[in-house]
XYZ file of C-alpha atoms in Angstrom:
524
model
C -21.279 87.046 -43.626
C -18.261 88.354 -42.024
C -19.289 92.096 -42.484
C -22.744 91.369 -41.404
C -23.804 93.009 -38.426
C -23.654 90.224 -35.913
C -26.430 90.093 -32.285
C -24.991 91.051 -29.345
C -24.564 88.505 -26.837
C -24.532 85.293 -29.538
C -20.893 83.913 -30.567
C -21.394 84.591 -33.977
C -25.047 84.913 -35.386
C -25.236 87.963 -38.010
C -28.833 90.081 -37.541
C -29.872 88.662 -41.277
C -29.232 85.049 -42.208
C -30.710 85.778 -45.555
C -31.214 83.269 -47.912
C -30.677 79.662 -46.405
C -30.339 76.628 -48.221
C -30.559 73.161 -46.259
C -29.103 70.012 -47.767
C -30.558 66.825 -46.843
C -33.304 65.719 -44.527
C -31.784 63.578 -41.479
C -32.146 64.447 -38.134
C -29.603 67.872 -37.791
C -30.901 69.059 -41.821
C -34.446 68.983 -40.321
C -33.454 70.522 -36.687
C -32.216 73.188 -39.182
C -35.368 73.674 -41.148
C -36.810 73.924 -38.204
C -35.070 76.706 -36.692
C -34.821 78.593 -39.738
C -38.640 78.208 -40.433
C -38.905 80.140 -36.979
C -36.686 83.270 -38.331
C -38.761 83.141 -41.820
C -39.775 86.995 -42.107
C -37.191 87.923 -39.732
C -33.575 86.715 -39.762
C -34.525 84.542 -43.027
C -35.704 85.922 -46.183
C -36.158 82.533 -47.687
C -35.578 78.958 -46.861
C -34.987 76.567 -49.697
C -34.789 72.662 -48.775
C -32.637 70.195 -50.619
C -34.606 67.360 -49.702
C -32.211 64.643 -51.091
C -34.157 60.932 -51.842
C -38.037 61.080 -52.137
C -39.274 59.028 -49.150
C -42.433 58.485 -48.035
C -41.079 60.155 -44.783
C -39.272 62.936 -46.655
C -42.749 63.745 -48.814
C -44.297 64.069 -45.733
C -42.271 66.299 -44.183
C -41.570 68.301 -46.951
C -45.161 69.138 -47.876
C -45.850 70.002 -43.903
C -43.289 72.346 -44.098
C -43.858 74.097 -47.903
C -47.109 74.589 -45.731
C -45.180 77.001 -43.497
C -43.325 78.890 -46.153
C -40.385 76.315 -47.526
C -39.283 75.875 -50.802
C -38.631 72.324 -51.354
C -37.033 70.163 -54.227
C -36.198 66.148 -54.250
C -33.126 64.694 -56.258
C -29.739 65.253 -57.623
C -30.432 68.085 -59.329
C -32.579 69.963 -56.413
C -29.651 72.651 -56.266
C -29.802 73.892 -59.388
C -33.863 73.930 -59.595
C -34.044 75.502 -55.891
C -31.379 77.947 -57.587
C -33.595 78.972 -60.743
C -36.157 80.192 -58.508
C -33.506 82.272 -56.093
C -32.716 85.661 -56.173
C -29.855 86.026 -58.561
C -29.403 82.600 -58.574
C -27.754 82.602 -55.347
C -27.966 81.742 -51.072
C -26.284 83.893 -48.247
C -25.881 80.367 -46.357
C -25.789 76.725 -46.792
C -26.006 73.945 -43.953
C -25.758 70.595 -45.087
C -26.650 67.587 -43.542
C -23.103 64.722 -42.341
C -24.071 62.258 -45.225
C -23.810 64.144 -48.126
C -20.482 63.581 -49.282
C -18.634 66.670 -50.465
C -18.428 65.150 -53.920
C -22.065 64.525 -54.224
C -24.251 66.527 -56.110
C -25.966 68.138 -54.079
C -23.061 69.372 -51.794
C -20.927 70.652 -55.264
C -23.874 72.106 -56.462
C -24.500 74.046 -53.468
C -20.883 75.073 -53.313
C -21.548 76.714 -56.589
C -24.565 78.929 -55.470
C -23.766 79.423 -51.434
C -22.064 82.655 -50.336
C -21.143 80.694 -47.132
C -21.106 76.617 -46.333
C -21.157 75.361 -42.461
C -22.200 72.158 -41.245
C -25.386 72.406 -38.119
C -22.507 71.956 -35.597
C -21.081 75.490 -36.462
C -24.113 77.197 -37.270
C -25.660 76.325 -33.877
C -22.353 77.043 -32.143
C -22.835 80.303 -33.628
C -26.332 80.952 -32.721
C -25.504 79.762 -29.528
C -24.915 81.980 -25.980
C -21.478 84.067 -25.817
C -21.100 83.278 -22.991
C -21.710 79.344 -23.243
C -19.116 76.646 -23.453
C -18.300 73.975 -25.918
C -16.597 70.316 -25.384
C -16.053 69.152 -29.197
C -15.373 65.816 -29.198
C -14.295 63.710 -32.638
C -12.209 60.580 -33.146
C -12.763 57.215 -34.959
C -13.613 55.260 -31.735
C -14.908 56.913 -28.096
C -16.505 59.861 -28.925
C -19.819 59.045 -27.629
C -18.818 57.368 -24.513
C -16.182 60.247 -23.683
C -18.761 62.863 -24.853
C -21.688 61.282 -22.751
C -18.762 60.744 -19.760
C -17.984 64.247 -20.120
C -21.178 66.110 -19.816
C -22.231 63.537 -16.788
C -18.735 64.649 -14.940
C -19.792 68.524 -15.591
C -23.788 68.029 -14.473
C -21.510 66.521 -11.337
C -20.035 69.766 -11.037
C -22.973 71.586 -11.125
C -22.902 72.672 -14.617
C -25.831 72.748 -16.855
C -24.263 70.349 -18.865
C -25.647 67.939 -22.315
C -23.816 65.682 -24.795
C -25.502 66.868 -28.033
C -24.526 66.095 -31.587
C -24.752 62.416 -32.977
C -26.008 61.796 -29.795
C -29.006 63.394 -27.779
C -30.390 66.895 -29.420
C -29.041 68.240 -32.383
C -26.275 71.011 -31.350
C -29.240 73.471 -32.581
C -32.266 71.850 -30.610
C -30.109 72.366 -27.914
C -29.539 75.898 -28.196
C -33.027 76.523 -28.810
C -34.229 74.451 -25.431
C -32.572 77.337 -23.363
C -31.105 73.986 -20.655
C -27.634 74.106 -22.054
C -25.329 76.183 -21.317
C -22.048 74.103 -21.673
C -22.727 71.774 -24.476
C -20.180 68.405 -25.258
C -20.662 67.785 -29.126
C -19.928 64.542 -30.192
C -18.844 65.467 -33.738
C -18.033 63.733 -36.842
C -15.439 63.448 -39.692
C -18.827 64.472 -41.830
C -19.611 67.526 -39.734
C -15.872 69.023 -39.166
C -15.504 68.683 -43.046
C -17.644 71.826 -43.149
C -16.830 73.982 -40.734
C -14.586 77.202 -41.304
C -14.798 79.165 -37.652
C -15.742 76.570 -35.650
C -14.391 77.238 -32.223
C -14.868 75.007 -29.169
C -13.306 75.754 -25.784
C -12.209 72.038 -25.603
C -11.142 69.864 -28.857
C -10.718 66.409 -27.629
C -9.350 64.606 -30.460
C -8.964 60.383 -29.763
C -7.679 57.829 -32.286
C -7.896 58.460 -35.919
C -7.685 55.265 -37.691
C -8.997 54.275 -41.497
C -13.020 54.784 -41.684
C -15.516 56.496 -44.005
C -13.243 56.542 -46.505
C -16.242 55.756 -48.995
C -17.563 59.331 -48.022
C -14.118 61.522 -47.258
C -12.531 59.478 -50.419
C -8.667 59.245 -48.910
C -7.146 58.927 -45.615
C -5.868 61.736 -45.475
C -8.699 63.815 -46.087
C -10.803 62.248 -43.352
C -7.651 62.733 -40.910
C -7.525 66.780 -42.084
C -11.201 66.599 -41.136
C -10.926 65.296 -37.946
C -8.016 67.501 -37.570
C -9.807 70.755 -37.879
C -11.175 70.380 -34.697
C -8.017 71.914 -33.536
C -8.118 74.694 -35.793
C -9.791 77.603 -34.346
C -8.971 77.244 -30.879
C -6.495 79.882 -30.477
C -8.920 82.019 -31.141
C -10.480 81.243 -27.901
C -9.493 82.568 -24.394
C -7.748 79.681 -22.340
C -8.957 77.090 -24.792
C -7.139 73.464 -24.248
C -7.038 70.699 -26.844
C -6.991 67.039 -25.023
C -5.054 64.467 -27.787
C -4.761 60.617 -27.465
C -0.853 60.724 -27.311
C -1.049 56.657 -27.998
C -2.509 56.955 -31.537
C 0.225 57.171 -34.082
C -1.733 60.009 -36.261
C -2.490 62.005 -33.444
C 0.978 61.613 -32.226
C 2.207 63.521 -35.118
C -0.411 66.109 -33.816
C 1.152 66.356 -30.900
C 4.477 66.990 -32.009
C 3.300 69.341 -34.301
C 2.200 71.647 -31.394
C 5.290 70.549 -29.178
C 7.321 72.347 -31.926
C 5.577 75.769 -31.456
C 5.780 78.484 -29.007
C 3.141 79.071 -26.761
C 2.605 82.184 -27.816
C 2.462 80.259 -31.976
C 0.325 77.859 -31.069
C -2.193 79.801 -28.535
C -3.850 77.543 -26.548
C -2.426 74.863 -23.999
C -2.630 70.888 -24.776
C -2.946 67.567 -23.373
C -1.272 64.429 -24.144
C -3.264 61.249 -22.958
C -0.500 58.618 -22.497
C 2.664 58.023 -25.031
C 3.351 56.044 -28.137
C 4.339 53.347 -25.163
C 0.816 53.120 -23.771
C -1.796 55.422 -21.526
C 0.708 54.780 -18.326
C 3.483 57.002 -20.484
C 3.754 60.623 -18.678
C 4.460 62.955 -21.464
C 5.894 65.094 -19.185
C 8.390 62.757 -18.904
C 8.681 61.500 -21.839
C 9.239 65.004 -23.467
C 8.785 67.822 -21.157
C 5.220 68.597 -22.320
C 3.889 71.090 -19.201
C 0.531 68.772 -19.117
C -0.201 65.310 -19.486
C -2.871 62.193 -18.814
C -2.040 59.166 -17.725
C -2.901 56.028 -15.678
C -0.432 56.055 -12.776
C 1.539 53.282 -11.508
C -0.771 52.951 -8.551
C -3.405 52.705 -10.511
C -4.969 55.642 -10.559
C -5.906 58.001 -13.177
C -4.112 61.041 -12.995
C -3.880 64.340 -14.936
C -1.800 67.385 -14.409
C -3.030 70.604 -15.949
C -1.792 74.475 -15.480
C 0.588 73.220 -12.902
C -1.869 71.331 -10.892
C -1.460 67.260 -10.769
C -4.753 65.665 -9.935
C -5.137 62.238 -8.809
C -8.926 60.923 -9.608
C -10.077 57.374 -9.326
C -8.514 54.225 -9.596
C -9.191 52.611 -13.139
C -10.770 49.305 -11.247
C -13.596 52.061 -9.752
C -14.734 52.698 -13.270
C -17.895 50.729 -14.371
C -17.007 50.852 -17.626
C -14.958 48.191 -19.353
C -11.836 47.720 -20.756
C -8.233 49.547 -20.824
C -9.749 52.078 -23.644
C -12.752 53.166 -21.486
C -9.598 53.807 -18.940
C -8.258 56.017 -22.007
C -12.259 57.731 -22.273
C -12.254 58.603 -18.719
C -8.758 60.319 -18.857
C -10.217 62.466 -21.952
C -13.753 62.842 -20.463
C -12.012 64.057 -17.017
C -9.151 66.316 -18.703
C -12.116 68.351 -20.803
C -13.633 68.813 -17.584
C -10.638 70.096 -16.027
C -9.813 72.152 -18.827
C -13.115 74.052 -18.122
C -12.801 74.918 -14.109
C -14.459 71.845 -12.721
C -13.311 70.878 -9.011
C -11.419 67.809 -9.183
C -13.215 66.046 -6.322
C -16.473 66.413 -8.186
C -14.651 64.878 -11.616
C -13.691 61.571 -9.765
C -17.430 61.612 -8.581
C -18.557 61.414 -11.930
C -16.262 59.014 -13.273
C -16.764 56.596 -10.313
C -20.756 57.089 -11.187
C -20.789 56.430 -15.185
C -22.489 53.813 -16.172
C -21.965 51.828 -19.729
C -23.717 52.735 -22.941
C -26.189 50.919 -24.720
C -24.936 49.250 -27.558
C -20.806 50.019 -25.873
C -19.759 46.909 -24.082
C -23.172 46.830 -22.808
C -23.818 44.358 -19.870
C -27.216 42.551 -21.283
C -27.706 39.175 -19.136
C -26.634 36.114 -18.605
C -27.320 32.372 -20.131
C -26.697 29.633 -18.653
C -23.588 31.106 -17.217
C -22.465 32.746 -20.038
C -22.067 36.765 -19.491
C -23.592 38.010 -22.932
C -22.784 42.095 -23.763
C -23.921 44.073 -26.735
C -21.055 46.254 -28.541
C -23.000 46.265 -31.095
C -21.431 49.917 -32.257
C -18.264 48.346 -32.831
C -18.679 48.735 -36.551
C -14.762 48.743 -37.323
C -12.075 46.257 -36.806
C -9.979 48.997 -34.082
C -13.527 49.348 -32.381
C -13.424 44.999 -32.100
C -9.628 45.299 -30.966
C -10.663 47.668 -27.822
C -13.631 45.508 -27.265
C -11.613 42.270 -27.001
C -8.868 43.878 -24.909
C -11.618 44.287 -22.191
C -11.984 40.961 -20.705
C -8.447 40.083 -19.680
C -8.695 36.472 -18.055
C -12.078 35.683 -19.328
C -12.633 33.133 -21.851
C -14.277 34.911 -25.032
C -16.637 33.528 -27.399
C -16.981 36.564 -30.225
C -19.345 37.273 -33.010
C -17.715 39.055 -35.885
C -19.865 39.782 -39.266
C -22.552 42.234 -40.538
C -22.186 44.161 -43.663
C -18.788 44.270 -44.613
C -16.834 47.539 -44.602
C -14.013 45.466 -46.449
C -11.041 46.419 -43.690
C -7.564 44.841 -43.530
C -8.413 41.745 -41.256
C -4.858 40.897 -40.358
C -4.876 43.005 -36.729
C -8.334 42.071 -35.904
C -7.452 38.095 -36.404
C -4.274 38.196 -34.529
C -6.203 40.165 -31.335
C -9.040 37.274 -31.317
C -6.369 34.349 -31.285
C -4.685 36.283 -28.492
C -8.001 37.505 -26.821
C -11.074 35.113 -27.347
C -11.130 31.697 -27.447
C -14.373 30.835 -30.354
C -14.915 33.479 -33.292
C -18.214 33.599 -34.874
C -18.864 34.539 -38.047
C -21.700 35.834 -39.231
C -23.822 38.161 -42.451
C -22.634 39.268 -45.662
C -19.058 39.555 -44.069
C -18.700 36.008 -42.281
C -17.416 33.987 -45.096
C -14.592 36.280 -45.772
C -13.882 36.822 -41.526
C -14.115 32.823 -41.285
C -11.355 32.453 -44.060
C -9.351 35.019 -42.829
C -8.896 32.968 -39.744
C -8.153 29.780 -41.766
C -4.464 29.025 -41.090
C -3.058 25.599 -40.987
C -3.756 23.767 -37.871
C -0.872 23.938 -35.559
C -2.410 22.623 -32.192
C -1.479 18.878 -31.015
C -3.769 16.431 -32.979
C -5.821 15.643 -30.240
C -6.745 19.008 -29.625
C -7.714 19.472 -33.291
C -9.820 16.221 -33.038
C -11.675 17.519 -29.971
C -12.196 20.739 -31.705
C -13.434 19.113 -35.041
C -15.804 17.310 -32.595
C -17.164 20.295 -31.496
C -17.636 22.576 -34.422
C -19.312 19.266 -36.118
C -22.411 19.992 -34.381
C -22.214 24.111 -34.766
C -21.260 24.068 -38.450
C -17.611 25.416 -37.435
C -13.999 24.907 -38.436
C -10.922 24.536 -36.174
C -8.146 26.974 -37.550
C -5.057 26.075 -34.870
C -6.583 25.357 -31.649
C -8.927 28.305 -32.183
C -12.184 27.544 -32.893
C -14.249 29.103 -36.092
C -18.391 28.970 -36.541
C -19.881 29.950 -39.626
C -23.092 31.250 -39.250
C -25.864 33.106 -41.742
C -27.531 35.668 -39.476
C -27.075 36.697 -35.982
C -29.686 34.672 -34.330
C -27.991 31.915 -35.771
C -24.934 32.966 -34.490
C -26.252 33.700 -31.204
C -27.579 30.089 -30.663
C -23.861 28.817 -32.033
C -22.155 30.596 -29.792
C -23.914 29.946 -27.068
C -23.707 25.611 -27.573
C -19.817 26.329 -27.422
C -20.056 28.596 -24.652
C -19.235 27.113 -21.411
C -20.270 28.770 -18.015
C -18.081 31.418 -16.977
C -17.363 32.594 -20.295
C -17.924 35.900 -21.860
C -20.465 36.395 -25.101
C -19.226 39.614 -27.044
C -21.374 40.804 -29.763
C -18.456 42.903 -31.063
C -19.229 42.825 -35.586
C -15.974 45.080 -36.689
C -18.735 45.714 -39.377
C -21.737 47.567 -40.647
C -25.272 46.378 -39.420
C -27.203 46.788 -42.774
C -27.084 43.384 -44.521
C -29.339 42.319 -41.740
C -30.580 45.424 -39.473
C -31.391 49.298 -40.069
C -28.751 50.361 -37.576
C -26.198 48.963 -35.348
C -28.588 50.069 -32.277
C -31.388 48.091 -34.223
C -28.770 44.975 -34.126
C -27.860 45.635 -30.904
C -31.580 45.579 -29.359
C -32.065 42.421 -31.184
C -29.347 40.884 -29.840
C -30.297 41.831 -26.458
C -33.952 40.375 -27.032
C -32.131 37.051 -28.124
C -30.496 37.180 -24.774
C -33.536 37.589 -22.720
C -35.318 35.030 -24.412
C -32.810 32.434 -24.293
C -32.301 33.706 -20.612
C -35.978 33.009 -19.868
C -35.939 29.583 -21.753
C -33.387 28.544 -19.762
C -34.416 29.547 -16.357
C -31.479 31.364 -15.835
C-alpha cells in the first residue's frame, strides 16, 4: 500500500483498499465490516470475514452481512478457506480484531496471505481527517480514566473532543460519525501489537507492569507492544509523548530518549514524576526541559515548551486516590501538548467525575461507604485502589477468576492499607492462604478476632482479619457483618470476573445492586 495513490485530505487512506480481510467478530472487527461493506464496489473489491467461533450471535451476523456482499468463514482454518476462493490466493489488507493472539491461527494464517496487517486503531487513524488530532493512550492501569479525563478537559476547551477505542465508539465509528475531530484512543497491548505507521500527536504511555501475558506470551513482548506507541511520533509535527517517570519500565523509556538529541529523537517528552514518586521534578532531577509533577503546595503542576502551569490542587479532584492524582497530570499534559488554554484544563480536571466500575462511589450501608472497582482485574490495579483511602478503615474483597499473579505485593499493601480481606471465587482459597502467616498480634487480640471471623467463616492471620467466601454476594454480606460504620467497602478483585460474571462491568453492576438492596433493607 505504500505506492498506492493515497485521498487527499485523509492521513493515510490509499484510493483502493482492495481486497480486505477481517479477523474476528468483536465490537472493532465488526465496526470494520461495517465500514468496509460501505466501500464494497468502490474502495473494496472484496471483503472476506474471518468470523472466528460459531455463535449464535456470530451466525447471525454473518449471514446478515453475506446478504450485503461478504464472504464469510467460521473456525481455525477460515484463513486458508477464505484464501482458496481469493484472487491469487491473496488480500491487499488485513485488520484483525485485539483478541486474536498473534500466535493463533487465524492471525498466522492471515500473515501468510495479507499484503499488509494493521489493527482498527491504525486503519481508522488512517481513514481519518488530515487535519484531525490523536491522544493515544496505553498502559497496564489508567488508560480509560486518563483517556475519558482527557477528552472531557479538551470538550472544556472547546474542542470537538471523544475518548474512543476500548471505550465509547470504535476509533472507526468515530471517524465515520463526522463529531470528532480530536479523538483520545484508549489503546491496548492487543491493538499496538499490529500497528506499523501508527502516528498519534500525543502517546501517553502510564505503567507497564506484568498482564496478558497469556495472549503477548513474554514480558517483554507485551512491553515492546505497549512501547510502540512511541514509535512513529517523530514523524509528526510538534508531537509530545507524556511517560509515567515513576514506573520502573517506563523509566528506562525515559532515559532512552534523555540520551538522544532533539534533533535524534524528534519530538519533545514528558516525565510525570521520578523513580522517587509523582512530587519528583524531572527537571530537577535530571535537567529534562519538561516535566509533571504534584507540587509541594499541593498543586498539580506541569511545565511544557518553557511554560510552567499551575492547575488544581490534587484535594479539588473528585476522583480518588494518589494514582488518579498521577491520571490527571497525564490527562492535563496531553491536553497541553495539543494548544489547550491552561485555565480551561484546571476546569476540566476540577469537573471529572469517577468512572463506573473505577473507584466508583455506589452507596452506603449502614455506615459503611461501599465503591465498585470492579475493573481492578490485576494485583497493581488493587495496590492503587487501596492506596486511595488513607485514614479510612478498609474492609476489601479480593477474588474472581484467577489470573495466577505473584501475591506477595498485593498482601503486604492490604496489611498496610485495609483492615479485613475478603476472599472470594475460583481465586479466594489461594488469596486467603496467601495471607496465612503466623499470628503475631497479642493473644487477646487474636481471641477477639477468632471471635469474630467465627460467625463470618474467616481466619485471623496476625491481627488482620481473613473471610473466606464462595461468591461475591456472599462476600458482600461477610464483609459487611465485619464492617463497622465509618468504614470503607472496596470491591477491588486483583482478578478476572469470569468464574462468576461475563465481564468485570457485569460484576461490578451486581455488586452495586447488592448495595442498593442491602441499602434499602436497612433503611439507610
Amino acid at each position: 500500500m505504500g505506492a498506492a495513490a493515497m485521498i487527499p485530505g485523509r492521513k493515510r487512506a490509499p484510493e483502493s483498499l482492495g481486497r480486505v480481510l477481517v479477523l474476528g467478530l468483536g465490537k472493532s472487527g465488526r465496526a470494520a465490516v461495517e465500514y468496509c461493506l460501505g466501500q464494497l464496489g468502490g474502495r473494496v473489491d472484496a471483503l472476506a470475514v474471518a468470523a472466528g467461533e460459531p455463535t449464535e450471535s456470530a451466525h447471525a451476523f454473518a449471514a446478515a452481512i453475506a446478504e450485503r456482499g461478504a464472504t464469510v468463514a467460521f473456525g481455525e482454518g477460515a484463513v486458508g478457506e477464505l484464501a482458496a476462493g481469493a484472487l491469487d490466493g491473496r488480500f491487499d489488507l488485513c485488520i484483525p480484531s485485539p483478541g486474536i493472539p498473534p500466535f493463533s491461527p487465524l492471525y498466522v494464517g492471515a500473515l501468510e496471505v495479507c499484503d499488509e496487517l494493521v489493527s482498527e486503531v491504525e486503519f481508522a487513524w488512517r481513514e481519518s481527517d488530515a487535519d484531525s488530532r490523536w491522544v493515544a493512550v496505553t498502559g497496564t492501569n489508567g488508560k480509560t480514566t486518563v483517556a475519558s479525563l482527557a477528552a472531557h478537559v479538551l470538550r472544556a476547551d472547546g474542542r470537538r473532543a471523544a475518548a474512543v477505542g476500548n471505550i465509547g465508539d470504535t476509533c472507526i465509528e468515530a471517524v465515520v460519525s463526522g463529531r470528532v475531530d480530536t479523538y483520545v484512543a484508549e489503546v491496548s497491548s492487543y491493538q499496538l501489537a499490529s500497528t506499523s505507521a501508527f502516528a498519534p500527536d500525543v502517546a501517553v504511555l502510564l505503567n507497564i507492569t506484568p498482564d496478558h501475558l497469556h495472549w503477548h506470551g513474554t514480558f517483554e513482548a507485551y512491553r515492546a507492544a505497549k512501547c510502540k506507541v512511541l514509535e512513529n511520533l517523530a514523524t509528526v509535527a510538534g508531537a509530545t509523548a507524556v511517560l509515567d517517570a515513576t514506573n520502573d519500565i517506563v523509566r528506562a523509556e525515559v532515559r532512552r530518549l534523555r540520551a538522544q538529541t532533539p534533533e535524534e529523537r524528534g519530538f519533545a517528552y514528558v516525565p510525570l514524576g521520578t523513580y522517587a514518586g509523582l512530587d519528583g521534578d524531572m527537571r530537577m532531577r535530571c535537567g529534562s526541559d519538561n516535566a509533571a509533577f504534584l507540587g509541594w503546595d499541593g498543586l498539580l503542576r506541569i511545565a511544557l515548551g518553557g511554560c510552567e502551569h499551575a492547575l488544581v490542587r490534587a484535594d479539588e479532584l473528585l476522583i480518588e486516590g494518589e494514582h488518579n492524582v498521577s491520571n490527571a497530570l497525564a490527562a492535563a499534559a496531553a491536553a497541553l501538548a495539543l494548544g489547550a488554554d491552561g485555565v480551561r484544563v484546571a476546569h476540566g480536571l476540577r469537573t471529572f467525575e469517577p468512572l463506573e466500575h473505577r473507584i466508583e462511589p455506589c452507596g452506603t450501608v449502614g455506615g459503611v461507604s461501599c465503591y465498585n472497582d470492579s475493573k481492578a482485574t490485576n494485583v497493581d490495579a488493587t495496590l492503587k485502589a487501596l492506596s486511595s483511602f488513607p485514614g479510612k478503615r478498609v474492609v476489601v474483597l479480593l477474588g474472581g477468576d484467577d489470573k495466577g499473579t505473584d501475591l506477595a505485593p498485593l498482601v503486604e499493601a492490604a496489611r498496610i492499607a485495609a483492615s479485613v480481606a475478603v476472599c472470594f471465587g475460583s481465586a479466594g482459597e489461594r488469596f486467603a492462604a496467601a495471607f496465612e502467616a503466623p499470628a503475631a498480634c497479642h493473644p487477646s487480640e487474636a481471641a477477639d478476632a477468632a471471635e469474630t471471623l467465627a460467625d463470618v467463616g474467616g481466619l485471623a492471620s496476625d491481627s488482620f482479619l481473613v473471610v473466606r467466601a464462595s461468591h461475591l454476594e456472599d462476600a458482600f454480606d461477610a464483609a459487611l457483618r465485619v464492617a463497622q460504620p465509618g468504614d470503607v467497602l472496596l470491591l477491588s478483585p486483583a482478578c478476572a470476573s469470569f468464574d462468576e460474571f461475563g465481564s468485570f462491568e457485569q460484576r461490578g453492576r451486581a455488586f452495586k445492586a447488592l448495595v442498593a438492596d442491602r441499602a434499602a433493607r436497612a433503611g439507610a
